[in-house]
Short mmCIF file of C-alpha atoms and ligand atoms in Angstrom, two decimals:
data_model
loop_
_atom_site.label_atom_id
_atom_site.label_comp_id
_atom_site.label_asym_id
_atom_site.label_seq_id
_atom_site.Cartn_x
_atom_site.Cartn_y
_atom_site.Cartn_z
CA MET N 1 91.58 52.98 -86.18
CA PRO N 2 90.33 49.37 -85.66
CA LYS N 3 87.10 48.66 -87.47
CA PRO N 4 84.11 47.60 -85.32
CA PRO N 5 83.34 43.89 -85.82
CA ALA N 6 80.70 43.33 -88.48
CA ALA N 7 77.40 42.07 -87.13
CA SER N 8 77.12 38.36 -87.76
CA PRO N 9 74.08 37.63 -89.92
CA SER N 10 73.39 34.56 -87.77
CA ALA N 11 73.43 36.52 -84.43
CA PRO N 12 69.85 36.66 -83.07
CA ARG N 13 68.41 40.18 -83.38
CA ARG N 14 66.97 41.41 -80.07
CA GLN N 15 63.19 41.62 -80.37
CA PRO N 16 61.60 44.84 -79.10
CA ASP N 17 59.95 44.38 -75.68
CA PRO N 18 56.22 43.69 -75.87
CA LEU N 19 53.96 46.68 -75.29
CA GLY N 20 53.37 47.15 -71.57
CA THR N 21 56.81 45.93 -70.47
CA ALA N 22 57.86 49.41 -69.29
CA THR N 23 54.83 49.45 -66.97
CA ARG N 24 55.86 46.11 -65.43
CA ARG N 25 59.43 47.37 -65.09
CA ALA N 26 58.06 50.35 -63.15
CA ALA N 27 55.97 47.99 -60.96
CA LEU N 28 59.15 46.03 -60.22
CA ARG N 29 60.93 49.26 -59.23
CA LEU N 30 58.04 50.14 -56.93
CA LEU N 31 58.22 46.75 -55.21
CA ASP N 32 61.93 47.15 -54.78
CA ALA N 33 61.50 50.62 -53.26
CA VAL N 34 59.07 49.29 -50.65
CA LEU N 35 60.61 45.92 -49.84
CA ARG N 36 64.31 46.74 -50.03
CA ARG N 37 64.48 50.43 -49.22
CA GLY N 38 61.44 50.73 -46.94
CA GLU N 39 59.96 53.65 -48.95
CA PRO N 40 56.21 54.34 -48.89
CA LEU N 41 54.63 53.17 -52.16
CA GLU N 42 53.08 56.61 -52.79
CA SER N 43 56.41 58.42 -52.36
CA ALA N 44 58.21 55.99 -54.68
CA LEU N 45 55.65 56.51 -57.47
CA GLY N 46 57.09 59.69 -59.01
CA HIS N 47 60.59 58.32 -59.42
CA ALA N 48 59.69 54.72 -60.33
CA THR N 49 57.16 55.67 -63.02
CA ARG N 50 58.84 58.77 -64.46
CA ALA N 51 59.71 57.01 -67.74
CA LEU N 52 56.07 56.06 -68.41
CA PRO N 53 54.17 58.15 -70.93
CA GLY N 54 50.99 58.92 -69.02
CA GLY N 55 48.53 58.59 -66.15
CA PRO N 56 46.95 55.26 -67.18
CA ASP N 57 50.37 53.50 -67.38
CA ARG N 58 51.42 54.96 -64.04
CA GLY N 59 48.08 53.94 -62.56
CA LEU N 60 48.57 50.39 -63.83
CA ALA N 61 52.13 50.15 -62.45
CA HIS N 62 50.80 51.35 -59.08
CA ALA N 63 47.89 48.88 -59.19
CA ILE N 64 50.20 45.95 -60.00
CA ALA N 65 52.61 46.83 -57.19
CA ALA N 66 49.78 47.38 -54.69
CA GLU N 67 48.07 44.10 -55.64
CA THR N 68 51.39 42.25 -55.35
CA LEU N 69 51.96 43.69 -51.86
CA ARG N 70 48.38 42.96 -50.81
CA ARG N 71 48.80 39.23 -51.52
CA LEU N 72 52.59 38.82 -51.19
CA PRO N 73 52.68 35.93 -48.65
CA ASP N 74 50.09 33.98 -50.70
CA LEU N 75 51.94 34.62 -53.97
CA ASP N 76 55.17 33.42 -52.34
CA THR N 77 53.50 30.22 -51.12
CA LEU N 78 52.45 29.48 -54.72
CA ILE N 79 55.92 30.24 -56.07
CA ASP N 80 57.56 28.01 -53.42
CA SER N 81 55.18 25.17 -54.27
CA ALA N 82 56.56 25.11 -57.83
CA THR N 83 60.31 25.51 -57.26
CA ARG N 84 62.64 22.70 -56.21
CA GLN N 85 65.00 25.10 -54.46
CA ARG N 86 63.51 28.05 -52.61
CA LEU N 87 64.24 31.31 -54.45
CA PRO N 88 65.80 33.92 -52.15
CA ASP N 89 63.34 36.64 -51.05
CA ASP N 90 65.21 39.29 -53.02
CA ALA N 91 65.77 37.22 -56.19
CA LYS N 92 64.71 39.02 -59.37
CA ALA N 93 63.02 35.80 -60.54
CA ARG N 94 60.80 35.83 -57.43
CA SER N 95 59.86 39.50 -57.98
CA ALA N 96 59.04 38.87 -61.65
CA LEU N 97 56.88 35.86 -60.74
CA ARG N 98 55.12 37.81 -57.99
CA ILE N 99 54.20 40.54 -60.49
CA ALA N 100 53.05 38.11 -63.16
CA LEU N 101 50.93 36.08 -60.73
CA ALA N 102 49.41 39.15 -59.04
CA GLN N 103 48.22 40.33 -62.44
CA VAL N 104 46.64 37.03 -63.43
CA LEU N 105 45.18 36.02 -60.06
CA GLY N 106 44.35 39.46 -58.66
CA LEU N 107 43.79 41.83 -61.56
CA GLY N 108 42.42 39.44 -64.18
CA THR N 109 45.22 39.96 -66.75
CA PRO N 110 45.32 37.11 -69.35
CA PRO N 111 48.26 34.77 -68.51
CA HIS N 112 49.97 35.22 -71.93
CA ALA N 113 49.98 39.02 -71.53
CA ALA N 114 51.24 38.82 -67.93
CA ILE N 115 54.18 36.54 -68.73
CA ALA N 116 55.12 38.18 -72.04
CA THR N 117 55.55 41.57 -70.36
CA VAL N 118 57.39 40.18 -67.33
CA LEU N 119 59.95 37.93 -69.07
CA PRO N 120 61.97 40.89 -70.46
CA LEU N 121 62.52 41.96 -66.84
CA VAL N 122 64.74 38.89 -66.35
CA ASP N 123 66.48 39.04 -69.74
CA GLY N 124 70.00 37.70 -69.51
CA GLY N 125 69.00 35.91 -66.28
CA PRO N 126 66.61 33.21 -65.07
CA ARG N 127 64.13 33.63 -67.94
CA LYS N 128 63.63 29.90 -68.37
CA LEU N 129 63.02 29.36 -64.68
CA VAL N 130 60.42 32.17 -64.50
CA HIS N 131 58.68 30.86 -67.62
CA GLY N 132 58.69 27.29 -66.26
CA VAL N 133 57.37 28.12 -62.78
CA PHE N 134 54.67 30.39 -64.21
CA GLY N 135 53.63 27.72 -66.74
CA THR N 136 53.45 25.02 -64.05
CA LEU N 137 51.22 27.16 -61.83
CA MET N 138 48.95 28.12 -64.72
CA ARG N 139 48.54 24.46 -65.76
CA GLN N 140 47.63 23.61 -62.16
CA GLY N 141 44.89 26.29 -62.34
CA VAL N 142 46.00 27.88 -59.04
CA THR N 143 43.92 30.60 -57.35
CA LEU N 144 44.52 32.85 -54.34
CA PRO N 145 43.01 31.66 -51.04
CA GLU N 146 39.81 33.45 -50.01
CA VAL N 147 41.39 34.58 -46.76
CA ALA N 148 44.74 36.26 -47.31
CA ARG N 149 47.83 35.77 -45.15
CA LEU N 150 49.50 38.76 -43.52
CA PRO N 151 53.29 38.98 -43.40
CA ASP N 152 54.53 37.25 -40.24
CA SER N 153 55.90 40.42 -38.59
CA ALA N 154 52.59 42.34 -38.79
CA ALA N 155 50.54 39.26 -37.78
CA ALA N 156 52.75 38.59 -34.73
CA ARG N 157 52.68 42.23 -33.61
CA TRP N 158 48.90 42.55 -33.94
CA GLU N 159 48.28 39.19 -32.28
CA MET N 160 50.37 40.38 -29.32
CA HIS N 161 48.43 43.67 -29.08
CA TRP N 162 44.89 42.66 -30.03
CA GLY N 163 44.64 38.86 -30.18
CA MET N 164 44.05 36.38 -32.96
CA GLU N 165 40.53 37.60 -33.71
CA MET N 166 41.88 40.92 -34.95
CA VAL N 167 44.57 39.22 -37.06
CA GLU N 168 41.88 37.08 -38.70
CA ALA N 169 39.76 40.17 -39.36
CA ALA N 170 42.78 41.89 -40.95
CA GLU N 171 43.43 38.83 -43.12
CA ALA N 172 39.83 38.81 -44.31
CA ALA N 173 39.98 42.58 -44.87
CA ILE N 174 43.05 42.53 -47.09
CA ALA N 175 41.75 39.71 -49.28
CA ALA N 176 39.16 41.99 -50.89
CA PRO N 177 39.58 45.48 -52.33
CA PRO N 178 38.29 47.95 -49.70
CA PRO N 179 34.96 49.68 -50.34
CA VAL N 180 34.84 53.40 -51.14
CA ASP N 181 33.15 55.68 -48.61
CA LEU N 182 32.02 59.22 -49.30
CA SER N 183 31.41 62.09 -46.90
CA LEU N 184 28.66 64.48 -47.96
CA ARG N 185 28.84 68.27 -47.81
CA ASP N 186 25.22 68.36 -46.71
CA ALA N 187 24.28 65.59 -44.26
CA ALA N 188 20.60 66.47 -44.67
CA GLU N 189 20.81 65.02 -48.21
CA THR N 190 22.10 61.60 -47.17
CA ALA N 191 19.11 59.62 -48.43
CA VAL N 192 19.12 61.48 -51.76
CA TRP N 193 22.80 60.77 -52.43
CA ALA N 194 22.64 57.16 -51.20
CA GLU N 195 19.93 56.58 -53.81
CA ARG N 196 21.58 58.54 -56.65
CA LEU N 197 24.92 56.82 -56.08
CA GLU N 198 23.31 53.41 -55.47
CA GLY N 199 25.17 53.14 -52.18
CA THR N 200 24.35 52.46 -48.54
CA SER N 201 24.57 54.84 -45.63
CA PHE N 202 25.72 53.95 -42.11
CA ALA N 203 25.40 57.47 -40.68
CA PRO N 204 24.16 60.93 -41.64
CA GLY N 205 26.56 62.42 -44.20
CA HIS N 206 27.96 59.02 -45.22
CA VAL N 207 27.50 56.85 -48.31
CA ARG N 208 29.35 53.58 -49.02
CA LEU N 209 29.52 52.83 -52.76
CA GLY N 210 28.79 49.38 -54.17
CA GLN N 211 31.61 47.25 -55.62
CA ASP N 212 31.08 48.08 -59.31
CA HIS N 213 30.82 51.84 -59.23
CA ALA N 214 31.95 54.12 -62.08
CA PRO N 215 35.30 55.96 -61.80
CA ILE N 216 35.05 58.57 -59.02
CA PRO N 217 35.24 61.70 -61.25
CA ASP N 218 32.39 60.33 -63.40
CA LEU N 219 29.97 59.84 -60.50
CA PRO N 220 27.10 62.31 -60.00
CA GLY N 221 27.94 64.99 -57.47
CA PHE N 222 31.74 64.84 -57.85
CA ARG N 223 32.15 67.83 -60.14
CA GLU N 224 29.82 70.05 -58.14
CA GLY N 225 31.61 69.03 -54.92
CA ALA N 226 28.64 67.43 -53.18
CA TRP N 227 30.96 64.83 -51.56
CA TRP N 228 34.54 63.65 -51.20
CA VAL N 229 36.13 60.24 -50.70
CA GLN N 230 36.83 59.46 -47.04
CA ASP N 231 36.74 56.14 -45.18
CA ILE N 232 34.03 56.13 -42.53
CA ALA N 233 36.70 55.65 -39.82
CA ALA N 234 38.50 58.81 -41.01
CA SER N 235 35.24 60.76 -40.71
CA LEU N 236 34.89 59.98 -36.98
CA PRO N 237 37.13 62.71 -35.46
CA ALA N 238 34.99 65.44 -37.09
CA ARG N 239 31.80 63.57 -36.15
CA LEU N 240 32.86 63.69 -32.48
CA ILE N 241 33.50 67.44 -32.79
CA GLY N 242 30.08 68.01 -34.39
CA ARG N 243 28.70 71.38 -35.47
CA GLY N 244 29.95 74.75 -34.24
CA GLU N 245 30.81 78.29 -35.20
CA GLY N 246 33.98 79.00 -33.27
CA ALA N 247 37.65 78.95 -34.20
CA LEU N 248 39.03 75.51 -35.00
CA LEU N 249 42.65 74.57 -35.66
CA ASP N 250 42.95 71.57 -37.96
CA LEU N 251 46.55 70.48 -37.45
CA CYS N 252 48.18 68.10 -39.95
CA ALA N 253 45.23 68.85 -42.18
CA ALA N 254 46.21 67.84 -45.70
CA PRO N 255 44.80 66.58 -48.03
CA GLY N 256 41.83 67.86 -46.09
CA GLY N 257 39.07 65.27 -45.65
CA LYS N 258 38.50 66.47 -42.08
CA THR N 259 38.95 70.14 -43.02
CA LEU N 260 36.03 69.78 -45.45
CA GLN N 261 33.83 68.08 -42.85
CA LEU N 262 34.57 70.74 -40.24
CA ALA N 263 34.10 73.67 -42.63
CA ALA N 264 30.79 72.10 -43.73
CA ALA N 265 29.81 71.84 -40.03
CA GLY N 266 30.12 75.61 -39.64
CA TRP N 267 33.54 76.00 -37.94
CA ARG N 268 36.02 78.76 -38.83
CA VAL N 269 38.80 76.41 -39.79
CA THR N 270 42.53 77.12 -39.97
CA ALA N 271 44.11 74.15 -41.73
CA VAL N 272 47.85 73.72 -41.09
CA ASP N 273 50.22 71.27 -42.74
CA GLN N 274 53.86 71.26 -43.77
CA SER N 275 53.46 69.51 -47.12
CA GLU N 276 53.09 71.81 -50.13
CA SER N 277 51.85 69.08 -52.48
CA ARG N 278 49.29 67.79 -49.97
CA LEU N 279 48.10 71.35 -49.25
CA ALA N 280 47.63 71.89 -52.99
CA ARG N 281 45.21 68.93 -52.91
CA LEU N 282 43.49 70.45 -49.87
CA SER N 283 42.99 73.74 -51.73
CA GLU N 284 41.65 71.88 -54.78
CA ASN N 285 39.20 70.08 -52.51
CA LEU N 286 38.05 73.37 -50.98
CA ASP N 287 37.58 74.86 -54.46
CA ARG N 288 35.63 71.86 -55.72
CA THR N 289 33.28 71.77 -52.73
CA GLY N 290 32.92 75.56 -52.38
CA LEU N 291 33.89 75.30 -48.70
CA SER N 292 36.33 77.68 -47.06
CA ALA N 293 39.20 77.48 -44.62
CA GLU N 294 42.35 79.47 -43.96
CA VAL N 295 45.26 77.40 -45.26
CA VAL N 296 48.68 77.69 -43.60
CA ARG N 297 51.84 75.94 -44.67
CA ALA N 298 54.04 75.45 -41.62
CA ASP N 299 56.03 72.97 -39.59
CA LEU N 300 54.02 72.57 -36.41
CA LEU N 301 57.19 71.99 -34.44
CA ASP N 302 58.03 75.69 -34.85
CA TRP N 303 54.72 77.39 -35.75
CA ALA N 304 52.21 78.73 -33.23
CA PRO N 305 48.74 80.22 -33.82
CA PRO N 306 48.12 83.91 -33.09
CA ALA N 307 45.45 82.95 -30.52
CA PRO N 308 44.16 79.78 -28.84
CA ALA N 309 41.17 78.06 -30.46
CA ASP N 310 37.85 76.65 -29.26
CA VAL N 311 38.71 73.31 -30.82
CA VAL N 312 42.05 71.83 -31.84
CA LEU N 313 42.16 68.67 -33.96
CA LEU N 314 45.53 66.93 -34.26
CA ASP N 315 45.31 64.22 -36.93
CA ALA N 316 48.90 63.29 -36.30
CA PRO N 317 51.40 61.77 -38.73
CA CYS N 318 51.69 58.08 -37.91
CA SER N 319 52.75 54.65 -39.15
CA ALA N 320 49.42 54.46 -41.07
CA THR N 321 49.08 50.74 -40.27
CA GLY N 322 45.31 51.31 -39.83
CA ILE N 323 44.96 51.92 -43.56
CA PHE N 324 46.80 48.75 -44.60
CA ARG N 325 43.94 47.77 -46.95
CA ARG N 326 44.56 50.85 -49.12
CA HIS N 327 48.30 51.11 -48.48
CA PRO N 328 49.55 47.51 -48.14
CA ASP N 329 53.18 48.70 -48.18
CA VAL N 330 52.81 49.58 -44.47
CA LEU N 331 52.66 45.85 -43.72
CA TYR N 332 56.27 45.49 -44.91
CA ARG N 333 58.02 48.71 -44.10
CA VAL N 334 56.59 49.62 -40.69
CA ARG N 335 58.90 48.12 -38.07
CA PRO N 336 59.07 48.81 -34.31
CA ALA N 337 61.69 51.54 -34.89
CA VAL N 338 59.31 53.41 -37.26
CA ILE N 339 56.46 53.13 -34.74
CA ALA N 340 58.69 54.42 -31.92
CA GLU N 341 59.87 57.34 -34.07
CA MET N 342 56.29 58.32 -34.98
CA ALA N 343 55.14 58.00 -31.35
CA GLU N 344 57.88 60.40 -30.27
CA LEU N 345 56.83 62.95 -32.92
CA GLN N 346 53.17 62.56 -31.90
CA GLY N 347 54.14 63.30 -28.27
CA LYS N 348 55.83 66.54 -29.31
CA LEU N 349 52.98 67.66 -31.55
CA LEU N 350 50.34 66.78 -28.94
CA ALA N 351 52.14 68.79 -26.25
CA ARG N 352 52.16 71.86 -28.54
CA ALA N 353 48.56 71.36 -29.73
CA ALA N 354 47.32 71.16 -26.13
CA ASP N 355 48.71 74.62 -25.40
CA TRP N 356 46.59 76.09 -28.21
CA VAL N 357 43.24 74.99 -26.73
CA LYS N 358 41.24 77.74 -25.01
CA PRO N 359 40.18 77.07 -21.43
CA GLY N 360 36.77 75.44 -21.81
CA GLY N 361 37.78 74.17 -25.26
CA THR N 362 38.26 70.75 -26.86
CA LEU N 363 41.27 68.80 -28.11
CA VAL N 364 40.84 65.81 -30.42
CA TYR N 365 43.79 63.51 -31.08
CA ALA N 366 43.62 60.97 -33.92
CA THR N 367 45.94 58.54 -35.73
CA CYS N 368 45.21 56.04 -38.51
CA SER N 369 47.33 53.43 -36.75
CA LEU N 370 46.69 50.03 -35.24
CA GLU N 371 49.64 50.41 -32.86
CA PRO N 372 48.88 51.13 -29.16
CA ALA N 373 52.11 53.17 -28.95
CA GLU N 374 50.49 55.71 -31.30
CA GLY N 375 47.07 55.55 -29.65
CA GLU N 376 46.23 54.19 -26.20
CA ARG N 377 49.77 54.54 -24.80
CA ARG N 378 50.23 58.02 -26.31
CA LEU N 379 46.97 59.14 -24.67
CA ALA N 380 47.97 57.67 -21.29
CA ALA N 381 51.32 59.50 -21.40
CA PHE N 382 49.53 62.74 -22.32
CA LEU N 383 47.00 62.45 -19.50
CA ASP N 384 49.84 61.75 -17.04
CA SER N 385 51.60 64.96 -18.06
CA ARG N 386 48.54 67.20 -18.54
CA THR N 387 46.19 66.96 -15.60
CA ASP N 388 44.36 70.04 -16.97
CA PHE N 389 42.73 67.81 -19.66
CA ALA N 390 39.99 65.20 -19.17
CA LEU N 391 38.88 62.46 -21.54
CA VAL N 392 35.32 62.84 -22.86
CA ALA N 393 33.61 59.62 -24.02
CA PRO N 394 31.86 59.92 -27.43
CA ALA N 395 28.08 60.17 -27.27
CA PRO N 396 26.75 56.92 -28.79
CA ASP N 397 24.37 58.81 -31.12
CA VAL N 398 27.24 60.43 -33.05
CA LEU N 399 28.71 57.04 -33.98
CA PRO N 400 27.65 55.03 -37.04
CA VAL N 401 25.54 51.95 -36.33
CA GLY N 402 27.91 49.06 -35.51
CA VAL N 403 30.69 51.30 -34.15
CA ALA N 404 31.07 51.50 -30.36
CA ALA N 405 33.51 53.44 -28.19
CA ASP N 406 35.93 51.68 -25.87
CA PRO N 407 34.42 51.58 -22.34
CA ARG N 408 37.50 53.52 -21.16
CA GLY N 409 36.36 56.57 -23.14
CA TRP N 410 38.23 56.56 -26.43
CA LEU N 411 37.42 55.25 -29.88
CA ARG N 412 39.42 52.39 -31.38
CA THR N 413 38.30 51.21 -34.80
CA GLY N 414 39.71 48.39 -36.86
CA PRO N 415 39.05 45.74 -39.49
CA ALA N 416 36.78 43.69 -37.20
CA MET N 417 34.19 46.51 -37.14
CA LEU N 418 31.34 46.54 -39.72
CA ALA N 419 32.60 43.04 -40.63
CA ASP N 420 29.47 42.13 -42.59
CA ARG N 421 29.36 45.46 -44.49
CA GLY N 422 32.86 45.86 -45.94
CA ARG N 423 34.75 46.66 -42.68
CA MET N 424 36.54 49.91 -41.83
CA ASP N 425 40.01 51.38 -41.42
CA GLY N 426 41.88 51.34 -38.11
CA PHE N 427 41.89 54.62 -36.17
CA PHE N 428 42.50 55.76 -32.62
CA ILE N 429 40.54 58.86 -31.57
CA ALA N 430 40.43 60.59 -28.20
CA GLN N 431 38.37 63.67 -27.37
CA LEU N 432 39.61 65.74 -24.44
CA SER N 433 38.20 68.78 -22.73
CA ARG N 434 40.22 71.51 -21.10
CA PRO N 435 37.88 72.57 -18.31
CA LEU N 436 37.91 76.14 -17.03
CA SER N 437 39.80 76.47 -13.76
CA PRO N 438 38.25 78.62 -11.02
CA GLY N 439 38.62 82.25 -12.01
CA GLU N 440 39.37 81.44 -15.69
CA SER N 441 37.09 82.68 -18.44
CA ALA N 442 36.45 81.07 -21.83
CA ARG N 443 37.31 84.29 -23.72
C1 LIG C 1 47.41 61.67 -41.26
S1 LIG C 1 47.94 62.85 -42.40
C2 LIG C 1 46.65 64.04 -42.28
C3 LIG C 1 45.34 63.69 -42.96
C4 LIG C 1 44.36 64.84 -42.95
N1 LIG C 1 44.07 65.31 -41.62
C5 LIG C 1 43.05 64.53 -43.66
O1 LIG C 1 42.04 64.32 -43.01
O2 LIG C 1 43.04 64.53 -44.89
C6 LIG C 1 49.24 63.63 -41.52
C7 LIG C 1 49.73 64.94 -42.08
O3 LIG C 1 50.69 65.47 -41.17
C8 LIG C 1 51.54 66.33 -41.89
N2 LIG C 1 52.72 66.59 -41.03
C9 LIG C 1 53.63 65.72 -40.59
N3 LIG C 1 54.53 66.32 -39.79
C10 LIG C 1 54.18 67.63 -39.74
C11 LIG C 1 54.71 68.78 -39.09
N4 LIG C 1 55.81 68.71 -38.33
N5 LIG C 1 54.10 69.96 -39.27
C12 LIG C 1 53.01 70.07 -40.06
N6 LIG C 1 52.45 69.02 -40.69
C13 LIG C 1 53.02 67.82 -40.53
C14 LIG C 1 51.81 65.55 -43.16
O4 LIG C 1 52.22 66.40 -44.20
C15 LIG C 1 50.44 64.91 -43.42
O5 LIG C 1 49.72 65.66 -44.36
#
């Protein structure tokens, strides 16, 4: 049997990768999943970070990938300013530089730590180039612009739908980490919690935390379930519904922010969703807050309730472009085909949900999308097909200060709202009544 060649004493021994390299490798995998395969960042997490030992490393890989996506066009401008020949968009050297720069310029990682943990990702490849470009930019003392750039496709689409003002608001919104909003179990205690949590309130039952708050589980009130995290825009569908004691179907309910609000407002809630993992979070949220709801796991395309309800809320699955500040991957992976596919699903779900509203009852349709196809146009198509429903404009006193309904009767929120107080997510919300026809009774 031939002997294996003896190791040459002069051959360089491979140094072990610096601590933290595996986390950067996972961040690179996450970027690749979003940019090349069009996967949602959250769904890619499990697979991309499975080799990491624990929560903090996974959290860091997620934070690096999210920060890179948040500022991608600006990071690319910096990289292009320091390379003689433009690196292809999918070059590994570009990805490694994006990750290194996002850490230094966005997350405050020391430059030596950022580059040392990123260079092994291009071992056997353009290591020198990555090192050189990074060094040049660090010597120049580059920073990220105060107003971020959006990727061209999202900017062009939103300019076409909403105008340049909205694009500028979105650019300002994504430049800063979004604030954290809380919804309170007991709206009567708003002032107490705003003071204890050192936050500000824009509406009863709402507190916006300041920038430098402690980790969420360490804040007063978390353990005893006095509040849950929910952007103020996401709290609006339940605010429109208000208090009540009847039967309410919360469709597409998980992880349950709206279920909690509605249960706290007195409704007998049945929360339906098809996702087991998201329903597990909903049940945990109910346990933590001591609120109750019937939880049903089902595909709404083939499930039906045993009886119609007084109120039906459909918080439909959507492109999620309205929550681009928290999920910047949507800016890259949501294309017209995705929007069209979601709009078709929303049409089917809405048609079914409408049939489950009692005569005299209420239907609320919501999406966290900034695409008219999933909001205004979906509503118009519904009203064309269902003349037994009528749009009900929100009463101004249920809306937070600074949030106004569209004069046509629906609610359209976005990054331009609350501009001087941290802004808000993009939602479309329509409240519809199903009036009683002559001879029909509400029971
Ligand atoms: C916008 S999220 C809901 C957020 C939730 N209402 C809240 O406030 O926390 C949309 C939900 O729709 C669910 N979903 C999507 N398609 C569904 C279907 N065919 N049947 C049931 N649930 C579905 C998803 O699992 C997801 O949890």
